[in-house]
mmCIF file of C-alpha atoms in Angstrom:
data_model
loop_
_atom_site.group_PDB
_atom_site.id
_atom_site.type_symbol
_atom_site.label_atom_id
_atom_site.label_comp_id
_atom_site.label_asym_id
_atom_site.label_seq_id
_atom_site.Cartn_x
_atom_site.Cartn_y
_atom_site.Cartn_z
ATOM 1 C CA MET Y 1 67.445 191.408 -313.853
ATOM 2 C CA TYR Y 2 69.011 188.252 -315.139
ATOM 3 C CA TYR Y 3 71.710 187.499 -312.795
ATOM 4 C CA LYS Y 4 73.243 189.410 -309.416
ATOM 5 C CA TYR Y 5 76.172 187.758 -307.060
ATOM 6 C CA ILE Y 6 75.395 187.391 -304.372
ATOM 7 C CA ASN Y 7 78.114 188.691 -301.902
ATOM 8 C CA ASP Y 8 78.414 186.140 -299.097
ATOM 9 C CA ASP Y 9 79.536 182.990 -299.040
ATOM 10 C CA PHE Y 10 77.058 180.752 -297.200
ATOM 11 C CA SER Y 11 76.830 176.835 -297.419
ATOM 12 C CA THR Y 12 80.705 176.128 -298.585
ATOM 13 C CA ASP Y 13 80.909 172.821 -296.514
ATOM 14 C CA VAL Y 14 77.380 170.997 -297.252
ATOM 15 C CA CYS Y 15 78.074 172.567 -301.578
ATOM 16 C CA ASN Y 16 81.120 170.493 -301.268
ATOM 17 C CA LYS Y 17 79.978 167.000 -299.850
ATOM 18 C CA ILE Y 18 77.514 167.191 -302.268
ATOM 19 C CA LYS Y 19 80.123 167.761 -305.265
ATOM 20 C CA ASN Y 20 81.340 164.642 -304.016
ATOM 21 C CA THR Y 21 78.942 162.825 -303.588
ATOM 22 C CA PRO Y 22 78.353 160.039 -306.146
ATOM 23 C CA LEU Y 23 75.728 160.829 -308.718
ATOM 24 C CA ASP Y 24 73.670 157.737 -307.993
ATOM 25 C CA LYS Y 25 73.320 159.316 -304.570
ATOM 26 C CA PHE Y 26 70.965 161.762 -305.965
ATOM 27 C CA ILE Y 27 67.147 161.093 -307.513
ATOM 28 C CA LEU Y 28 66.479 161.341 -311.030
ATOM 29 C CA ARG Y 29 64.002 163.746 -312.122
ATOM 30 C CA ASP Y 30 61.621 162.380 -314.676
ATOM 31 C CA PRO Y 31 58.895 166.106 -315.117
ATOM 32 C CA ALA Y 32 55.798 165.902 -317.297
ATOM 33 C CA TRP Y 33 57.358 168.558 -319.580
ATOM 34 C CA ARG Y 34 59.803 165.454 -320.860
ATOM 35 C CA ARG Y 35 56.857 163.623 -322.011
ATOM 36 C CA LEU Y 36 57.872 166.047 -325.748
ATOM 37 C CA SER Y 37 61.690 165.830 -326.335
ATOM 38 C CA HIS Y 38 64.008 167.158 -328.854
ATOM 39 C CA SER Y 39 63.278 163.583 -331.308
ATOM 40 C CA SER Y 40 59.318 163.923 -330.945
ATOM 41 C CA THR Y 41 57.775 162.910 -334.173
ATOM 42 C CA ILE Y 42 55.478 165.324 -335.456
ATOM 43 C CA LYS Y 43 52.610 162.560 -334.074
ATOM 44 C CA GLU Y 44 54.103 162.079 -330.985
ATOM 45 C CA MET Y 45 53.434 166.216 -330.398
ATOM 46 C CA GLU Y 46 49.951 166.538 -332.070
ATOM 47 C CA ALA Y 47 48.406 163.644 -329.484
ATOM 48 C CA ILE Y 48 49.884 165.836 -326.274
ATOM 49 C CA VAL Y 49 49.618 169.517 -327.953
ATOM 50 C CA GLY Y 50 47.054 169.067 -330.950
ATOM 51 C CA VAL Y 51 48.300 170.162 -335.310
ATOM 52 C CA ARG Y 52 48.023 173.754 -334.484
ATOM 53 C CA ASP Y 53 51.249 173.688 -331.428
ATOM 54 C CA ALA Y 54 52.597 170.779 -332.970
ATOM 55 C CA LYS Y 55 53.091 172.782 -336.369
ATOM 56 C CA GLU Y 56 54.334 175.890 -335.033
ATOM 57 C CA LEU Y 57 56.607 173.550 -332.428
ATOM 58 C CA MET Y 58 57.414 172.187 -335.865
ATOM 59 C CA ARG Y 59 58.483 174.951 -337.917
ATOM 60 C CA ARG Y 60 60.390 176.453 -334.033
ATOM 61 C CA LYS Y 61 62.466 173.938 -333.975
ATOM 62 C CA LEU Y 62 63.896 174.220 -337.720
ATOM 63 C CA LEU Y 63 64.523 178.010 -337.137
ATOM 64 C CA MET Y 64 66.640 176.873 -333.729
ATOM 65 C CA LEU Y 65 68.683 174.864 -336.096
ATOM 66 C CA ARG Y 66 69.114 177.685 -338.641
ATOM 67 C CA LYS Y 67 69.643 180.209 -336.220
ATOM 68 C CA PHE Y 68 72.838 178.228 -335.093
ATOM 69 C CA PRO Y 69 73.231 175.317 -337.081
ATOM 70 C CA ASN Y 70 77.006 174.449 -335.900
ATOM 71 C CA ALA Y 71 75.856 173.624 -332.734
ATOM 72 C CA THR Y 72 74.594 170.277 -331.314
ATOM 73 C CA ARG Y 73 72.316 169.906 -328.570
ATOM 74 C CA LEU Y 74 73.400 169.258 -324.908
ATOM 75 C CA GLU Y 75 71.966 166.758 -321.980
ATOM 76 C CA PHE Y 76 70.442 168.252 -319.342
ATOM 77 C CA SER Y 77 69.437 166.189 -315.553
ATOM 78 C CA GLN Y 78 67.828 167.035 -312.998
ATOM 79 C CA TYR Y 79 68.339 165.338 -310.064
ATOM 80 C CA SER Y 80 66.751 166.125 -306.282
ATOM 81 C CA LEU Y 81 69.002 165.748 -303.265
ATOM 82 C CA PRO Y 82 68.788 162.600 -301.226
ATOM 83 C CA ASP Y 83 66.307 164.196 -297.619
ATOM 84 C CA ASP Y 84 69.649 164.643 -295.528
ATOM 85 C CA LEU Y 85 71.420 166.597 -297.760
ATOM 86 C CA ALA Y 86 68.166 168.792 -298.924
ATOM 87 C CA ASP Y 87 67.778 169.183 -294.770
ATOM 88 C CA GLU Y 88 71.438 170.490 -294.634
ATOM 89 C CA LEU Y 89 72.116 172.632 -297.315
ATOM 90 C CA ILE Y 90 68.303 174.342 -296.395
ATOM 91 C CA ASP Y 91 69.653 175.162 -292.586
ATOM 92 C CA SER Y 92 72.481 176.326 -293.932
ATOM 93 C CA LEU Y 93 71.253 178.684 -295.886
ATOM 94 C CA PRO Y 94 71.149 182.430 -294.263
ATOM 95 C CA GLY Y 95 68.672 183.423 -291.772
ATOM 96 C CA PHE Y 96 65.954 185.891 -293.010
ATOM 97 C CA LEU Y 97 66.184 182.533 -296.902
ATOM 98 C CA LYS Y 98 65.388 179.929 -293.986
ATOM 99 C CA GLU Y 99 62.679 182.135 -292.784
ATOM 100 C CA LEU Y 100 60.891 181.511 -295.431
ATOM 101 C CA GLY Y 101 59.360 177.884 -294.511
ATOM 102 C CA ARG Y 102 60.112 174.898 -296.318
ATOM 103 C CA ASP Y 103 58.027 174.777 -299.233
ATOM 104 C CA GLU Y 104 59.069 177.501 -300.816
ATOM 105 C CA MET Y 105 62.513 176.532 -301.455
ATOM 106 C CA VAL Y 106 63.347 173.254 -303.284
ATOM 107 C CA PRO Y 107 66.614 172.171 -303.888
ATOM 108 C CA ILE Y 108 67.856 171.493 -307.029
ATOM 109 C CA LEU Y 109 71.202 169.141 -308.307
ATOM 110 C CA GLN Y 110 71.827 169.577 -312.679
ATOM 111 C CA VAL Y 111 74.373 168.418 -314.541
ATOM 112 C CA SER Y 112 74.974 168.820 -318.403
ATOM 113 C CA THR Y 113 76.733 167.005 -320.234
ATOM 114 C CA GLY Y 114 77.695 166.294 -324.008
ATOM 115 C CA GLY Y 115 77.096 168.314 -326.751
ATOM 116 C CA THR Y 116 77.441 172.348 -327.323
ATOM 117 C CA MET Y 117 74.310 173.858 -326.666
ATOM 118 C CA LEU Y 118 71.215 174.480 -323.289
ATOM 119 C CA TYR Y 119 68.700 176.186 -325.973
ATOM 120 C CA PRO Y 120 66.797 178.663 -325.662
ATOM 121 C CA HIS Y 121 64.132 177.292 -322.863
ATOM 122 C CA LYS Y 122 62.649 179.350 -320.178
ATOM 123 C CA GLY Y 123 61.372 177.997 -316.368
ATOM 124 C CA HIS Y 124 57.818 175.226 -316.041
ATOM 125 C CA TYR Y 125 57.773 175.729 -312.951
ATOM 126 C CA ARG Y 126 60.069 177.554 -310.754
ATOM 127 C CA LYS Y 127 60.741 181.956 -311.428
ATOM 128 C CA ALA Y 128 64.087 181.969 -309.889
ATOM 129 C CA SER Y 129 66.819 179.698 -307.917
ATOM 130 C CA ILE Y 130 69.643 180.925 -305.882
ATOM 131 C CA PHE Y 131 72.561 179.205 -308.323
ATOM 132 C CA ARG Y 132 76.092 177.416 -307.633
ATOM 133 C CA LEU Y 133 78.040 176.564 -310.039
ATOM 134 C CA LEU Y 134 80.056 173.215 -308.456
ATOM 135 C CA LYS Y 135 81.745 172.387 -311.931
ATOM 136 C CA GLY Y 136 82.174 174.781 -315.217
ATOM 137 C CA ASP Y 137 84.550 174.550 -318.308
ATOM 138 C CA LYS Y 138 83.962 178.129 -320.131
ATOM 139 C CA GLU Y 139 80.368 178.113 -320.735
ATOM 140 C CA LYS Y 140 78.665 181.093 -321.439
ATOM 141 C CA THR Y 141 75.235 181.650 -319.995
ATOM 142 C CA THR Y 142 72.692 183.700 -322.515
ATOM 143 C CA TRP Y 143 69.575 185.286 -321.495
ATOM 144 C CA TRP Y 144 67.477 186.716 -325.379
ATOM 145 C CA LYS Y 145 64.314 188.869 -324.431
ATOM 146 C CA ASN Y 146 61.437 189.354 -326.904
ATOM 147 C CA THR Y 147 61.730 191.445 -329.983
ATOM 148 C CA GLU Y 148 57.735 190.275 -330.210
ATOM 149 C CA ASP Y 149 55.638 188.632 -328.418
ATOM 150 C CA PHE Y 150 54.798 184.963 -329.087
ATOM 151 C CA LYS Y 151 52.591 182.057 -327.511
ATOM 152 C CA VAL Y 152 54.581 179.969 -324.656
ATOM 153 C CA ILE Y 153 53.641 176.435 -325.310
ATOM 154 C CA ASP Y 154 53.753 175.039 -321.950
ATOM 155 C CA GLU Y 155 54.508 171.812 -322.937
ATOM 156 C CA TYR Y 156 57.716 172.471 -325.473
ATOM 157 C CA ARG Y 157 58.910 175.982 -324.136
ATOM 158 C CA ILE Y 158 60.627 177.110 -326.920
ATOM 159 C CA PRO Y 159 61.024 180.686 -328.552
ATOM 160 C CA ASP Y 160 60.154 181.851 -331.433
ATOM 161 C CA VAL Y 161 64.597 182.668 -332.166
ATOM 162 C CA LYS Y 162 63.717 185.535 -334.578
ATOM 163 C CA LYS Y 163 61.406 187.440 -332.359
ATOM 164 C CA LEU Y 164 64.595 186.477 -329.661
ATOM 165 C CA GLU Y 165 67.423 188.825 -328.999
ATOM 166 C CA VAL Y 166 69.727 188.876 -326.756
ATOM 167 C CA ALA Y 167 69.611 190.730 -323.572
ATOM 168 C CA ASP Y 168 72.264 189.764 -321.262
ATOM 169 C CA GLN Y 169 75.109 187.015 -321.289
ATOM 170 C CA ALA Y 170 77.478 185.845 -318.980
ATOM 171 C CA GLU Y 171 80.803 182.912 -318.036
ATOM 172 C CA LEU Y 172 79.421 181.884 -314.746
ATOM 173 C CA VAL Y 173 82.376 181.590 -311.560
ATOM 174 C CA GLU Y 174 82.832 178.269 -310.254
ATOM 175 C CA ASP Y 175 81.848 178.377 -305.803
ATOM 176 C CA LYS Y 176 80.184 181.839 -306.179
ATOM 177 C CA TRP Y 177 76.129 181.926 -305.380
ATOM 178 C CA LEU Y 178 74.034 184.058 -307.381
ATOM 179 C CA ILE Y 179 70.930 184.699 -307.681
ATOM 180 C CA PHE Y 180 69.525 183.684 -311.460
ATOM 181 C CA ASN Y 181 66.055 184.013 -313.295
ATOM 182 C CA HIS Y 182 64.568 181.390 -314.840
ATOM 183 C CA PHE Y 183 61.431 182.790 -315.944
ATOM 184 C CA GLU Y 184 63.453 184.686 -318.726
ATOM 185 C CA TRP Y 185 64.599 182.818 -321.895
ATOM 186 C CA HIS Y 186 68.294 181.672 -321.507
ATOM 187 C CA SER Y 187 70.934 179.093 -323.305
ATOM 188 C CA VAL Y 188 74.121 177.682 -322.237
ATOM 189 C CA GLN Y 189 76.859 177.214 -325.228
ATOM 190 C CA LYS Y 190 80.569 175.685 -324.657
ATOM 191 C CA SER Y 191 82.586 174.385 -326.602
ATOM 192 C CA ASN Y 192 84.161 171.407 -325.541
ATOM 193 C CA PRO Y 193 81.908 168.659 -326.206
ATOM 194 C CA ASN Y 194 83.648 166.440 -323.640
ATOM 195 C CA SER Y 195 82.904 168.692 -320.575
ATOM 196 C CA LEU Y 196 80.665 168.004 -317.402
ATOM 197 C CA ARG Y 197 78.414 170.929 -316.194
ATOM 198 C CA ILE Y 198 77.330 170.758 -312.522
ATOM 199 C CA ASN Y 199 75.528 173.128 -310.514
ATOM 200 C CA VAL Y 200 73.793 173.210 -307.062
ATOM 201 C CA GLY Y 201 70.635 175.265 -306.388
ATOM 202 C CA VAL Y 202 67.190 176.256 -304.350
ATOM 203 C CA ASP Y 203 64.520 177.438 -306.789
ATOM 204 C CA PHE Y 204 61.644 179.492 -304.398
ATOM 205 C CA ASN Y 205 57.948 178.148 -306.328
ATOM 206 C CA THR Y 206 56.262 181.440 -305.546
ATOM 207 C CA LEU Y 207 59.179 184.665 -305.935
ATOM 208 C CA SER Y 208 61.334 186.221 -308.641
ATOM 209 C CA ALA Y 209 64.934 186.449 -309.127
ATOM 210 C CA GLN Y 210 63.967 191.125 -308.389
ATOM 211 C CA ASP Y 211 62.302 189.094 -305.029
ATOM 212 C CA ILE Y 212 65.479 187.533 -304.109
ATOM 213 C CA SER Y 213 67.299 190.321 -304.853
ATOM 214 C CA ASN Y 214 65.029 192.655 -302.329
ATOM 215 C CA LEU Y 215 65.517 190.048 -299.589
ATOM 216 C CA PHE Y 216 69.399 190.113 -299.657
ATOM 217 C CA SER Y 217 69.340 193.934 -300.275
ATOM 218 C CA LYS Y 218 67.116 194.238 -296.878
ATOM 219 C CA LYS Y 219 69.195 191.952 -294.943
#
């Protein structure tokens, strides 16, 4: 399961509050995987992942550019919610989710600007989340599946795109909750490089997308 809409509506008031809160009130994250960026040189990569993996990453970057020749890189930022909003969001969730405890759930705000594509990637720490698009512009989210196995290099999780094929695709609907599978390869494409995409979510530290779906089915 790559994504699944949740029939129930919840947390609408707090999501609207989050949507209308200035971005400078949120805490920009600087995760360890940002040590490597799309502009990193092979020497910078070698210092972190070693010579062999650095060469492989450069090869994969070139394959990605060839597969999507007209795309420009979308800028993607993650933010933590201030404590009061994070608490309010968690407290507004259905009871069977709150029973999981705060250690399992991490609220997140994500903002995408500029460019036309967030290239195929997969989550570094999270497997799945519940996800609510607050603002979008007809972006297409695509999930990919392997046609052959290849090594996942943790520091820079880009795939060998020659060994992927499309598994599912969706134009996500604003203000509807869905279960989002971050464990599988996924990408985002849009036609307007000037548009803004904002979503709020609750990441789960251990649960998979199917686990979350099962919880909603049993409620």
